[in-house]
Amino acid sequence: MLTIESGKKHRFCDGVSRRNFLRIGSLAMGGLSLPQILQAQDLSGKKDSQKSVIMIFLSGGPPHQDWFDLKPEAPAEIRGPREPIATNVPGIEICELMPQLAKVADKFAFIRSMAGSDNRHASFQCMTGRLFRQQPQGGWPSLGSTLSKLHESTNPVVPPFIGLSPRMRNAPWADPGQPGFLGMAHSAFKPSAEGKADMILNGVNAERLDDRKALLASLDNMRRRAEVVDDMQGIDAYTKQAFGILTSSKLAQALDLSKEDPKLRDRYGRGSTKPAGYGDAGPLLNDYFLMARRLVEVGVRCVTLAYGRWDWHGKPHGTIFEHEEEHFPMLDQGLTALMEDLENRGMDKDVSVVVWGEFGRTPRISPAVGRDHWPKVSCAMLAGGGMRTGQVIGSTNRFAEHVKDRPVGYDEVFATLYHNLGIDVNTATVDDLSGRPMYLVDQAQPIKELI
């Protein structure tokens, strides 16, 4: 966390007198200054498209058999109380608690046969497409970090990779995606809620700008001055670019939802900032969905977020079905509003959306009226990105215990997302810490049913 202070108090438009400061999350870690980060990113990037990804991580693993792989003919201890409803695609049925999704099922692809879960309570596999064990030195980079390396953002004053997940008591759920061996230069930018209003520096006087420029230079601690004189012009250029980001209001405007029509915010559902479930995970904050749309609209390549708490083991923390009655309708509203909004703005072909969790839930309802961890099979939904939607991929057996047809790996989903972004996983590589080129996925190909 980088905090820049002027030492003076100023009155903001909300009428609150506060010390003027700027907080930039994850842009000054590991001893790197913002100019160094920009320089590292510049070594990679082609800014040749507006394509991007929104990744919605359902912390804890959603119950596939209660969502869109319902088994109405199974015994009561398997099927539970949820009834399937028809969608606007003949033959596809989903949970009765998601009627808005049922009306626009043609905009989504439903994967019922996700296989190969690492059985870890963490966002890691959903963010990297890889297993946690046997990582290379530095670790596997996440999707957002890889896109930061390969493509950057489409706007020089906007970070290419933003993580909206808040801090959580269960930290592995809050991880927006690690940079791995690509280095901290490609970490997620994590704007803190309390710092959003202070990211707008336009309109300040020259003295205050000079203060910030001096402090930015001091953060480098004169280390760059030891380099050869011929390199100084390039260093100054990156410092200038860094200062442009710090003084631009482009990102702050994208994060400022007050600029949106209140009716649109109501369509998304707004949601709550209160931690969901047992209090150790992210909130059901539908503002995240709207904020994600605003961020990709201004050029962010990848936005990740964690939504709710889906780890429902049952009493004494409430039955799984009580939690579903809270979570499913909120997700229904926010997700359908996002896709409707993207389509209305002509962005649906360029923005890929993926919704998933780290594993599924047990087919049999427990005595505590919950479903426990079930890594044998899980589910995912994809939308946008020019994919062929309005279909179901894969199936499970009659009790939703294991994959029956067409197992789909996490790496296949990643290969599909890269394909949607115009990246060929058969040729594209990123260098590890030893300079060895590494493929983005291991042999996986895009899901043929979708492309």
Tab-separated table of C-alpha atoms in Angstrom:
chain	number	residue	atom	x	y	z
A	1	MET	CA	0.000	0.000	0.000
A	2	LEU	CA	1.421	3.363	-1.072
A	3	THR	CA	0.160	6.429	0.788
A	4	ILE	CA	1.045	9.928	-0.349
A	5	GLU	CA	0.253	12.856	1.951
A	6	SER	CA	0.574	16.563	1.456
A	7	GLY	CA	0.438	17.396	5.173
A	8	LYS	CA	-2.451	19.787	4.570
A	9	LYS	CA	-6.185	19.478	5.064
A	10	HIS	CA	-8.628	20.176	2.242
A	11	ARG	CA	-12.382	20.047	2.009
A	12	PHE	CA	-13.803	17.563	-0.469
A	13	CYS	CA	-17.089	17.841	-2.345
A	14	ASP	CA	-18.815	15.625	0.222
A	15	GLY	CA	-18.179	18.335	2.797
A	16	VAL	CA	-15.840	16.259	4.899
A	17	SER	CA	-12.558	17.880	5.893
A	18	ARG	CA	-9.805	15.291	5.684
A	19	ARG	CA	-6.086	15.011	5.103
A	20	ASN	CA	-5.529	14.748	1.381
A	21	PHE	CA	-3.964	11.404	0.586
A	22	LEU	CA	-3.701	8.887	-2.194
A	23	ARG	CA	-3.787	5.163	-1.621
A	24	ILE	CA	-2.712	2.869	-4.387
A	25	GLY	CA	-2.955	-0.811	-3.499
A	26	SER	CA	-0.413	-3.322	-4.684
A	27	LEU	CA	1.608	-0.869	-6.759
A	28	ALA	CA	4.602	-0.545	-4.455
A	29	MET	CA	5.334	-4.030	-3.195
A	30	GLY	CA	8.608	-5.836	-3.047
A	31	GLY	CA	10.649	-2.647	-3.249
A	32	LEU	CA	9.315	-1.738	-6.701
A	33	SER	CA	8.305	1.801	-7.491
A	34	LEU	CA	5.457	2.588	-9.855
A	35	PRO	CA	7.866	3.692	-12.623
A	36	GLN	CA	9.632	0.319	-12.353
A	37	ILE	CA	6.319	-1.481	-12.588
A	38	LEU	CA	5.359	0.454	-15.698
A	39	GLN	CA	8.743	-0.246	-17.234
A	40	ALA	CA	8.376	-3.964	-16.588
A	41	GLN	CA	4.927	-3.965	-18.170
A	42	ASP	CA	6.146	-2.032	-21.193
A	43	LEU	CA	8.587	-4.799	-22.103
A	44	SER	CA	5.688	-7.033	-23.048
A	45	GLY	CA	2.768	-5.329	-24.360
A	46	LYS	CA	0.674	-5.026	-27.414
A	47	LYS	CA	-2.354	-2.814	-27.011
A	48	ASP	CA	-4.247	-4.243	-29.956
A	49	SER	CA	-7.773	-4.949	-28.725
A	50	GLN	CA	-10.454	-4.003	-26.249
A	51	LYS	CA	-11.058	-7.591	-25.144
A	52	SER	CA	-11.184	-8.389	-21.461
A	53	VAL	CA	-12.316	-10.871	-18.802
A	54	ILE	CA	-14.487	-10.590	-15.703
A	55	MET	CA	-13.935	-13.512	-13.339
A	56	ILE	CA	-16.521	-14.046	-10.591
A	57	PHE	CA	-15.274	-16.399	-7.885
A	58	LEU	CA	-17.955	-17.971	-5.695
A	59	SER	CA	-15.965	-18.434	-2.506
A	60	GLY	CA	-16.429	-21.846	-0.959
A	61	GLY	CA	-17.861	-23.783	-3.899
A	62	PRO	CA	-21.501	-23.523	-5.065
A	63	PRO	CA	-23.843	-26.561	-4.936
A	64	HIS	CA	-24.045	-27.741	-8.517
A	65	GLN	CA	-27.035	-30.048	-7.866
A	66	ASP	CA	-29.086	-27.130	-6.488
A	67	TRP	CA	-28.097	-24.644	-9.200
A	68	PHE	CA	-28.281	-25.957	-12.764
A	69	ASP	CA	-27.630	-29.686	-12.443
A	70	LEU	CA	-30.760	-30.546	-10.516
A	71	LYS	CA	-31.781	-34.180	-10.120
A	72	PRO	CA	-35.572	-34.076	-9.542
A	73	GLU	CA	-35.896	-37.863	-9.845
A	74	ALA	CA	-33.298	-38.565	-7.144
A	75	PRO	CA	-34.218	-39.446	-3.539
A	76	ALA	CA	-35.109	-36.532	-1.262
A	77	GLU	CA	-31.772	-36.682	0.588
A	78	ILE	CA	-30.063	-36.071	-2.775
A	79	ARG	CA	-32.353	-33.703	-4.623
A	80	GLY	CA	-33.339	-31.421	-1.735
A	81	PRO	CA	-36.325	-29.036	-1.941
A	82	ARG	CA	-35.300	-27.101	-5.049
A	83	GLU	CA	-37.473	-27.446	-8.132
A	84	PRO	CA	-36.174	-26.946	-11.682
A	85	ILE	CA	-37.734	-24.325	-13.936
A	86	ALA	CA	-37.616	-24.087	-17.708
A	87	THR	CA	-35.420	-21.505	-19.391
A	88	ASN	CA	-35.681	-19.739	-22.733
A	89	VAL	CA	-33.530	-22.533	-24.202
A	90	PRO	CA	-35.540	-25.727	-24.759
A	91	GLY	CA	-34.231	-28.575	-22.631
A	92	ILE	CA	-32.244	-26.458	-20.173
A	93	GLU	CA	-33.576	-26.190	-16.646
A	94	ILE	CA	-32.150	-24.321	-13.651
A	95	CYS	CA	-33.023	-23.603	-10.027
A	96	GLU	CA	-36.377	-21.968	-9.335
A	97	LEU	CA	-34.583	-19.276	-7.296
A	98	MET	CA	-33.024	-17.836	-10.458
A	99	PRO	CA	-35.961	-16.780	-12.675
A	100	GLN	CA	-34.120	-13.888	-14.326
A	101	LEU	CA	-31.325	-16.177	-15.450
A	102	ALA	CA	-33.955	-18.536	-16.846
A	103	LYS	CA	-35.162	-15.756	-19.127
A	104	VAL	CA	-31.692	-15.157	-20.618
A	105	ALA	CA	-30.179	-18.653	-20.500
A	106	ASP	CA	-29.333	-18.277	-24.184
A	107	LYS	CA	-26.636	-15.786	-23.122
A	108	PHE	CA	-24.824	-18.396	-20.977
A	109	ALA	CA	-23.034	-21.694	-21.375
A	110	PHE	CA	-23.581	-24.090	-18.461
A	111	ILE	CA	-20.769	-26.531	-17.708
A	112	ARG	CA	-22.028	-29.364	-15.528
A	113	SER	CA	-18.877	-31.463	-15.667
A	114	MET	CA	-15.978	-29.477	-14.234
A	115	ALA	CA	-13.324	-31.989	-13.196
A	116	GLY	CA	-9.869	-31.919	-11.639
A	117	SER	CA	-10.493	-29.743	-8.594
A	118	ASP	CA	-7.482	-29.348	-6.333
A	119	ASN	CA	-9.780	-29.662	-3.281
A	120	ARG	CA	-8.368	-26.478	-1.741
A	121	HIS	CA	-10.439	-23.802	-0.041
A	122	ALA	CA	-8.837	-21.012	-2.061
A	123	SER	CA	-9.267	-19.028	-5.248
A	124	PHE	CA	-5.895	-20.249	-6.557
A	125	GLN	CA	-7.070	-22.801	-9.130
A	126	CYS	CA	-9.836	-20.550	-10.440
A	127	MET	CA	-7.354	-17.684	-10.836
A	128	THR	CA	-4.439	-19.637	-12.335
A	129	GLY	CA	-6.000	-22.710	-13.941
A	130	ARG	CA	-3.277	-24.758	-12.227
A	131	LEU	CA	-2.871	-27.136	-9.312
A	132	PHE	CA	-1.281	-25.623	-6.236
A	133	ARG	CA	1.325	-28.332	-5.739
A	134	GLN	CA	4.620	-28.484	-7.627
A	135	GLN	CA	4.686	-24.851	-8.624
A	136	PRO	CA	7.754	-23.446	-10.362
A	137	GLN	CA	10.011	-21.017	-8.557
A	138	GLY	CA	8.023	-17.852	-7.911
A	139	GLY	CA	4.711	-19.647	-8.412
A	140	TRP	CA	2.224	-19.837	-11.274
A	141	PRO	CA	0.890	-16.476	-12.475
A	142	SER	CA	-2.836	-15.827	-12.514
A	143	LEU	CA	-4.890	-14.995	-15.584
A	144	GLY	CA	-4.872	-11.285	-14.757
A	145	SER	CA	-1.116	-11.183	-14.274
A	146	THR	CA	-0.549	-13.061	-17.526
A	147	LEU	CA	-2.755	-10.598	-19.385
A	148	SER	CA	-0.870	-7.740	-17.738
A	149	LYS	CA	2.332	-9.214	-19.124
A	150	LEU	CA	1.062	-10.006	-22.604
A	151	HIS	CA	-1.430	-7.255	-23.370
A	152	GLU	CA	-1.443	-4.502	-20.721
A	153	SER	CA	-4.550	-2.347	-20.473
A	154	THR	CA	-6.021	-0.459	-23.399
A	155	ASN	CA	-5.537	2.826	-21.544
A	156	PRO	CA	-2.101	3.925	-20.272
A	157	VAL	CA	-3.547	5.521	-17.121
A	158	VAL	CA	-5.544	2.426	-16.116
A	159	PRO	CA	-4.010	-0.711	-14.554
A	160	PRO	CA	-4.481	-3.827	-16.724
A	161	PHE	CA	-5.436	-6.090	-13.806
A	162	ILE	CA	-7.768	-5.112	-10.953
A	163	GLY	CA	-8.933	-7.247	-8.041
A	164	LEU	CA	-12.127	-6.082	-6.334
A	165	SER	CA	-12.192	-8.725	-3.608
A	166	PRO	CA	-12.113	-7.180	-0.141
A	167	ARG	CA	-10.056	-8.421	2.763
A	168	MET	CA	-11.518	-11.547	4.333
A	169	ARG	CA	-10.866	-13.575	7.443
A	170	ASN	CA	-10.252	-16.486	5.104
A	171	ALA	CA	-7.441	-14.859	3.096
A	172	PRO	CA	-7.136	-17.527	0.342
A	173	TRP	CA	-10.644	-16.639	-0.815
A	174	ALA	CA	-9.709	-12.966	-1.112
A	175	ASP	CA	-6.684	-13.535	-3.351
A	176	PRO	CA	-7.486	-11.813	-6.682
A	177	GLY	CA	-4.771	-13.824	-8.417
A	178	GLN	CA	-1.057	-13.965	-7.705
A	179	PRO	CA	1.583	-12.608	-10.121
A	180	GLY	CA	3.762	-15.692	-9.613
A	181	PHE	CA	7.040	-15.767	-11.489
A	182	LEU	CA	5.997	-12.758	-13.571
A	183	GLY	CA	6.800	-10.586	-10.554
A	184	MET	CA	5.058	-7.900	-8.553
A	185	ALA	CA	4.978	-5.607	-11.578
A	186	HIS	CA	2.011	-7.680	-12.747
A	187	SER	CA	0.114	-7.863	-9.465
A	188	ALA	CA	-3.523	-6.942	-9.235
A	189	PHE	CA	-4.321	-3.335	-8.444
A	190	LYS	CA	-6.560	-3.550	-5.370
A	191	PRO	CA	-8.462	-0.309	-4.718
A	192	SER	CA	-9.576	-0.061	-1.106
A	193	ALA	CA	-13.087	1.167	-0.466
A	194	GLU	CA	-11.944	3.877	1.906
A	195	GLY	CA	-9.450	5.260	-0.576
A	196	LYS	CA	-11.588	5.581	-3.703
A	197	ALA	CA	-12.561	9.199	-3.203
A	198	ASP	CA	-8.961	10.186	-2.638
A	199	MET	CA	-7.734	8.861	-5.974
A	200	ILE	CA	-8.940	11.992	-7.799
A	201	LEU	CA	-6.168	14.568	-7.876
A	202	ASN	CA	-7.291	16.709	-10.780
A	203	GLY	CA	-7.739	20.356	-9.899
A	204	VAL	CA	-5.189	20.515	-7.118
A	205	ASN	CA	-2.742	23.406	-7.084
A	206	ALA	CA	0.814	23.277	-8.332
A	207	GLU	CA	2.337	23.223	-4.841
A	208	ARG	CA	0.486	20.053	-3.926
A	209	LEU	CA	1.421	18.434	-7.248
A	210	ASP	CA	5.052	19.320	-6.641
A	211	ASP	CA	4.841	17.676	-3.230
A	212	ARG	CA	3.643	14.464	-4.832
A	213	LYS	CA	6.228	14.590	-7.568
A	214	ALA	CA	8.978	15.041	-4.999
A	215	LEU	CA	7.713	12.197	-2.872
A	216	LEU	CA	7.368	9.886	-5.855
A	217	ALA	CA	10.965	10.592	-6.709
A	218	SER	CA	12.064	10.000	-3.127
A	219	LEU	CA	10.394	6.587	-3.113
A	220	ASP	CA	12.922	5.519	-5.702
A	221	ASN	CA	15.537	6.573	-3.116
A	222	MET	CA	17.877	7.706	-5.844
A	223	ARG	CA	18.600	4.106	-6.775
A	224	ARG	CA	18.069	4.776	-10.443
A	225	ARG	CA	20.597	7.607	-10.377
A	226	ALA	CA	23.345	5.033	-10.170
A	227	GLU	CA	22.507	3.850	-13.661
A	228	VAL	CA	24.273	5.091	-16.740
A	229	VAL	CA	23.306	8.505	-17.990
A	230	ASP	CA	22.025	7.164	-21.307
A	231	ASP	CA	19.269	5.311	-19.475
A	232	MET	CA	17.977	8.325	-17.579
A	233	GLN	CA	15.747	9.565	-20.352
A	234	GLY	CA	13.851	6.262	-20.344
A	235	ILE	CA	13.613	6.275	-16.577
A	236	ASP	CA	12.193	9.787	-16.638
A	237	ALA	CA	9.600	8.709	-19.188
A	238	TYR	CA	8.332	5.978	-16.883
A	239	THR	CA	8.311	8.347	-13.943
A	240	LYS	CA	6.216	10.726	-16.030
A	241	GLN	CA	3.832	7.928	-16.932
A	242	ALA	CA	3.595	6.873	-13.288
A	243	PHE	CA	2.805	10.439	-12.300
A	244	GLY	CA	0.136	10.468	-15.001
A	245	ILE	CA	-1.582	7.511	-13.383
A	246	LEU	CA	-1.370	9.077	-9.930
A	247	THR	CA	-2.843	12.356	-11.129
A	248	SER	CA	-5.459	10.959	-13.498
A	249	SER	CA	-9.057	10.633	-12.390
A	250	LYS	CA	-9.884	8.023	-15.063
A	251	LEU	CA	-9.667	5.080	-12.687
A	252	ALA	CA	-11.337	6.930	-9.830
A	253	GLN	CA	-14.242	7.847	-12.093
A	254	ALA	CA	-14.675	4.210	-13.074
A	255	LEU	CA	-14.798	3.250	-9.397
A	256	ASP	CA	-17.297	6.006	-8.567
A	257	LEU	CA	-20.699	4.359	-8.922
A	258	SER	CA	-22.478	7.583	-7.994
A	259	LYS	CA	-21.984	8.593	-11.617
A	260	GLU	CA	-24.342	5.826	-12.739
A	261	ASP	CA	-28.082	6.214	-13.176
A	262	PRO	CA	-29.694	5.098	-9.883
A	263	LYS	CA	-32.157	3.027	-11.910
A	264	LEU	CA	-29.271	1.035	-13.376
A	265	ARG	CA	-27.788	0.526	-9.935
A	266	ASP	CA	-31.165	-0.723	-8.755
A	267	ARG	CA	-31.262	-3.106	-11.710
A	268	TYR	CA	-27.966	-4.602	-10.553
A	269	GLY	CA	-29.315	-4.877	-7.018
A	270	ARG	CA	-26.605	-2.946	-5.144
A	271	GLY	CA	-26.295	-5.592	-2.413
A	272	SER	CA	-24.627	-5.349	0.970
A	273	THR	CA	-21.128	-4.618	2.254
A	274	LYS	CA	-21.717	-6.988	5.187
A	275	PRO	CA	-19.625	-10.188	5.025
A	276	ALA	CA	-21.786	-13.080	3.865
A	277	GLY	CA	-22.447	-16.367	5.596
A	278	TYR	CA	-20.295	-16.940	8.678
A	279	GLY	CA	-18.586	-13.567	8.360
A	280	ASP	CA	-15.276	-14.867	6.951
A	281	ALA	CA	-15.890	-14.302	3.235
A	282	GLY	CA	-16.831	-11.569	0.797
A	283	PRO	CA	-20.157	-9.746	0.840
A	284	LEU	CA	-23.063	-10.132	-1.551
A	285	LEU	CA	-22.175	-6.776	-3.045
A	286	ASN	CA	-23.789	-6.465	-6.459
A	287	ASP	CA	-22.051	-3.128	-6.919
A	288	TYR	CA	-19.023	-5.275	-7.783
A	289	PHE	CA	-20.702	-6.413	-11.000
A	290	LEU	CA	-21.423	-2.854	-12.073
A	291	MET	CA	-17.949	-1.721	-11.083
A	292	ALA	CA	-16.429	-4.554	-13.115
A	293	ARG	CA	-18.327	-3.392	-16.191
A	294	ARG	CA	-17.149	0.198	-15.659
A	295	LEU	CA	-13.538	-0.961	-15.290
A	296	VAL	CA	-13.381	-3.053	-18.457
A	297	GLU	CA	-15.107	-0.189	-20.242
A	298	VAL	CA	-12.167	2.116	-19.484
A	299	GLY	CA	-9.563	-0.438	-20.581
A	300	VAL	CA	-8.880	-2.900	-17.744
A	301	ARG	CA	-7.988	-6.318	-19.163
A	302	CYS	CA	-8.996	-8.480	-16.231
A	303	VAL	CA	-11.255	-7.848	-13.248
A	304	THR	CA	-11.603	-10.500	-10.559
A	305	LEU	CA	-13.994	-10.496	-7.645
A	306	ALA	CA	-15.184	-12.818	-4.886
A	307	TYR	CA	-18.905	-12.973	-4.295
A	308	GLY	CA	-20.617	-14.321	-1.206
A	309	ARG	CA	-19.864	-17.375	0.895
A	310	TRP	CA	-20.906	-20.707	-0.632
A	311	ASP	CA	-19.330	-23.109	1.880
A	312	TRP	CA	-22.574	-24.302	3.418
A	313	HIS	CA	-22.061	-27.207	5.803
A	314	GLY	CA	-25.312	-26.578	7.661
A	315	LYS	CA	-26.242	-26.065	11.293
A	316	PRO	CA	-25.472	-24.262	13.576
A	317	HIS	CA	-24.677	-21.649	10.905
A	318	GLY	CA	-27.937	-22.060	9.026
A	319	THR	CA	-29.033	-24.740	6.590
A	320	ILE	CA	-27.757	-24.804	3.026
A	321	PHE	CA	-31.237	-24.039	1.789
A	322	GLU	CA	-31.519	-20.936	3.955
A	323	HIS	CA	-28.266	-19.641	2.452
A	324	GLU	CA	-29.458	-20.467	-1.070
A	325	GLU	CA	-32.552	-18.342	-0.534
A	326	GLU	CA	-30.232	-15.405	0.148
A	327	HIS	CA	-27.450	-16.050	-2.364
A	328	PHE	CA	-29.184	-17.372	-5.459
A	329	PRO	CA	-31.598	-14.449	-5.996
A	330	MET	CA	-28.827	-11.898	-5.458
A	331	LEU	CA	-26.531	-13.637	-7.936
A	332	ASP	CA	-29.465	-13.985	-10.316
A	333	GLN	CA	-30.067	-10.249	-10.299
A	334	GLY	CA	-26.461	-9.072	-10.477
A	335	LEU	CA	-25.284	-11.511	-13.113
A	336	THR	CA	-28.195	-10.980	-15.486
A	337	ALA	CA	-27.901	-7.219	-15.078
A	338	LEU	CA	-24.209	-7.421	-15.979
A	339	MET	CA	-24.843	-9.344	-19.185
A	340	GLU	CA	-27.762	-7.107	-20.125
A	341	ASP	CA	-25.618	-4.025	-19.522
A	342	LEU	CA	-22.698	-5.378	-21.548
A	343	GLU	CA	-25.011	-6.211	-24.436
A	344	ASN	CA	-26.704	-2.810	-24.361
A	345	ARG	CA	-23.279	-1.170	-24.620
A	346	GLY	CA	-22.090	-3.439	-27.429
A	347	MET	CA	-19.439	-4.987	-25.169
A	348	ASP	CA	-20.759	-8.529	-24.857
A	349	LYS	CA	-18.674	-9.905	-27.732
A	350	ASP	CA	-15.446	-8.482	-26.292
A	351	VAL	CA	-15.925	-9.203	-22.587
A	352	SER	CA	-15.783	-12.819	-21.397
A	353	VAL	CA	-17.456	-13.611	-18.081
A	354	VAL	CA	-16.760	-16.740	-16.033
A	355	VAL	CA	-18.558	-17.733	-12.817
A	356	TRP	CA	-17.311	-20.650	-10.697
A	357	GLY	CA	-15.956	-21.892	-7.381
A	358	GLU	CA	-13.163	-24.160	-6.195
A	359	PHE	CA	-15.221	-27.375	-6.064
A	360	GLY	CA	-18.760	-28.744	-5.824
A	361	ARG	CA	-20.856	-29.971	-2.894
A	362	THR	CA	-21.698	-33.468	-1.717
A	363	PRO	CA	-24.683	-35.089	-3.431
A	364	ARG	CA	-26.139	-36.309	-0.147
A	365	ILE	CA	-27.497	-33.717	2.267
A	366	SER	CA	-25.812	-34.060	5.650
A	367	PRO	CA	-27.608	-34.496	9.007
A	368	ALA	CA	-26.741	-30.825	9.656
A	369	VAL	CA	-28.750	-29.950	6.509
A	370	GLY	CA	-25.719	-28.928	4.535
A	371	ARG	CA	-23.584	-30.171	1.694
A	372	ASP	CA	-19.887	-30.726	2.316
A	373	HIS	CA	-16.868	-30.421	-0.001
A	374	TRP	CA	-17.015	-32.472	-3.202
A	375	PRO	CA	-13.979	-32.133	-5.506
A	376	LYS	CA	-15.050	-34.958	-7.846
A	377	VAL	CA	-17.244	-32.653	-9.915
A	378	SER	CA	-18.281	-29.003	-9.947
A	379	CYS	CA	-19.814	-26.495	-12.324
A	380	ALA	CA	-19.139	-23.241	-14.154
A	381	MET	CA	-20.964	-20.677	-16.244
A	382	LEU	CA	-19.473	-18.702	-19.119
A	383	ALA	CA	-20.901	-15.826	-21.117
A	384	GLY	CA	-19.908	-13.175	-23.643
A	385	GLY	CA	-16.595	-13.189	-25.461
A	386	GLY	CA	-18.187	-14.194	-28.754
A	387	MET	CA	-18.765	-17.721	-27.441
A	388	ARG	CA	-21.545	-20.023	-28.603
A	389	THR	CA	-23.822	-19.844	-25.597
A	390	GLY	CA	-27.294	-21.198	-24.892
A	391	GLN	CA	-26.044	-24.722	-24.292
A	392	VAL	CA	-25.136	-27.222	-21.596
A	393	ILE	CA	-21.729	-28.883	-21.698
A	394	GLY	CA	-21.189	-32.214	-19.970
A	395	SER	CA	-23.303	-34.179	-17.555
A	396	THR	CA	-23.137	-36.043	-14.257
A	397	ASN	CA	-24.631	-39.338	-13.187
A	398	ARG	CA	-28.138	-39.588	-11.716
A	399	PHE	CA	-27.046	-38.441	-8.254
A	400	ALA	CA	-24.592	-35.708	-9.454
A	401	GLU	CA	-21.730	-37.679	-7.904
A	402	HIS	CA	-19.254	-37.717	-10.770
A	403	VAL	CA	-18.834	-36.796	-14.424
A	404	LYS	CA	-20.792	-38.954	-16.848
A	405	ASP	CA	-20.027	-37.191	-20.138
A	406	ARG	CA	-17.484	-34.631	-21.337
A	407	PRO	CA	-15.229	-33.790	-18.374
A	408	VAL	CA	-13.967	-30.209	-18.593
A	409	GLY	CA	-10.740	-29.119	-16.900
A	410	TYR	CA	-9.980	-25.744	-15.360
A	411	ASP	CA	-7.159	-25.378	-17.878
A	412	GLU	CA	-9.649	-25.828	-20.745
A	413	VAL	CA	-11.656	-22.894	-19.432
A	414	PHE	CA	-8.449	-20.854	-19.300
A	415	ALA	CA	-7.544	-21.878	-22.845
A	416	THR	CA	-11.003	-20.697	-23.920
A	417	LEU	CA	-10.626	-17.340	-22.192
A	418	TYR	CA	-7.223	-16.804	-23.798
A	419	HIS	CA	-8.715	-17.716	-27.171
A	420	ASN	CA	-11.466	-15.131	-26.670
A	421	LEU	CA	-8.727	-12.571	-25.998
A	422	GLY	CA	-6.968	-13.418	-29.245
A	423	ILE	CA	-4.145	-15.381	-27.597
A	424	ASP	CA	-3.098	-18.724	-29.104
A	425	VAL	CA	-2.239	-21.063	-26.230
A	426	ASN	CA	-0.278	-23.257	-28.638
A	427	THR	CA	2.272	-20.533	-29.297
A	428	ALA	CA	2.026	-17.868	-26.567
A	429	THR	CA	4.518	-18.117	-23.707
A	430	VAL	CA	5.761	-16.121	-20.738
A	431	ASP	CA	9.262	-16.436	-19.321
A	432	ASP	CA	9.798	-17.899	-15.861
A	433	LEU	CA	12.465	-16.641	-13.443
A	434	SER	CA	15.186	-18.516	-15.284
A	435	GLY	CA	14.180	-17.029	-18.624
A	436	ARG	CA	12.640	-20.284	-19.833
A	437	PRO	CA	9.455	-19.808	-21.892
A	438	MET	CA	6.388	-21.360	-20.272
A	439	TYR	CA	3.129	-22.101	-22.059
A	440	LEU	CA	0.021	-20.489	-20.584
A	441	VAL	CA	-1.680	-23.869	-20.128
A	442	ASP	CA	-0.373	-27.429	-20.265
A	443	GLN	CA	-1.644	-28.933	-23.525
A	444	ALA	CA	-5.252	-27.895	-22.930
A	445	GLN	CA	-7.210	-26.522	-25.871
A	446	PRO	CA	-10.182	-24.133	-25.992
A	447	ILE	CA	-13.538	-25.791	-25.365
A	448	LYS	CA	-14.572	-26.773	-28.867
A	449	GLU	CA	-18.279	-26.471	-28.136
A	450	LEU	CA	-17.852	-22.759	-27.360
A	451	ILE	CA	-15.629	-21.443	-30.145
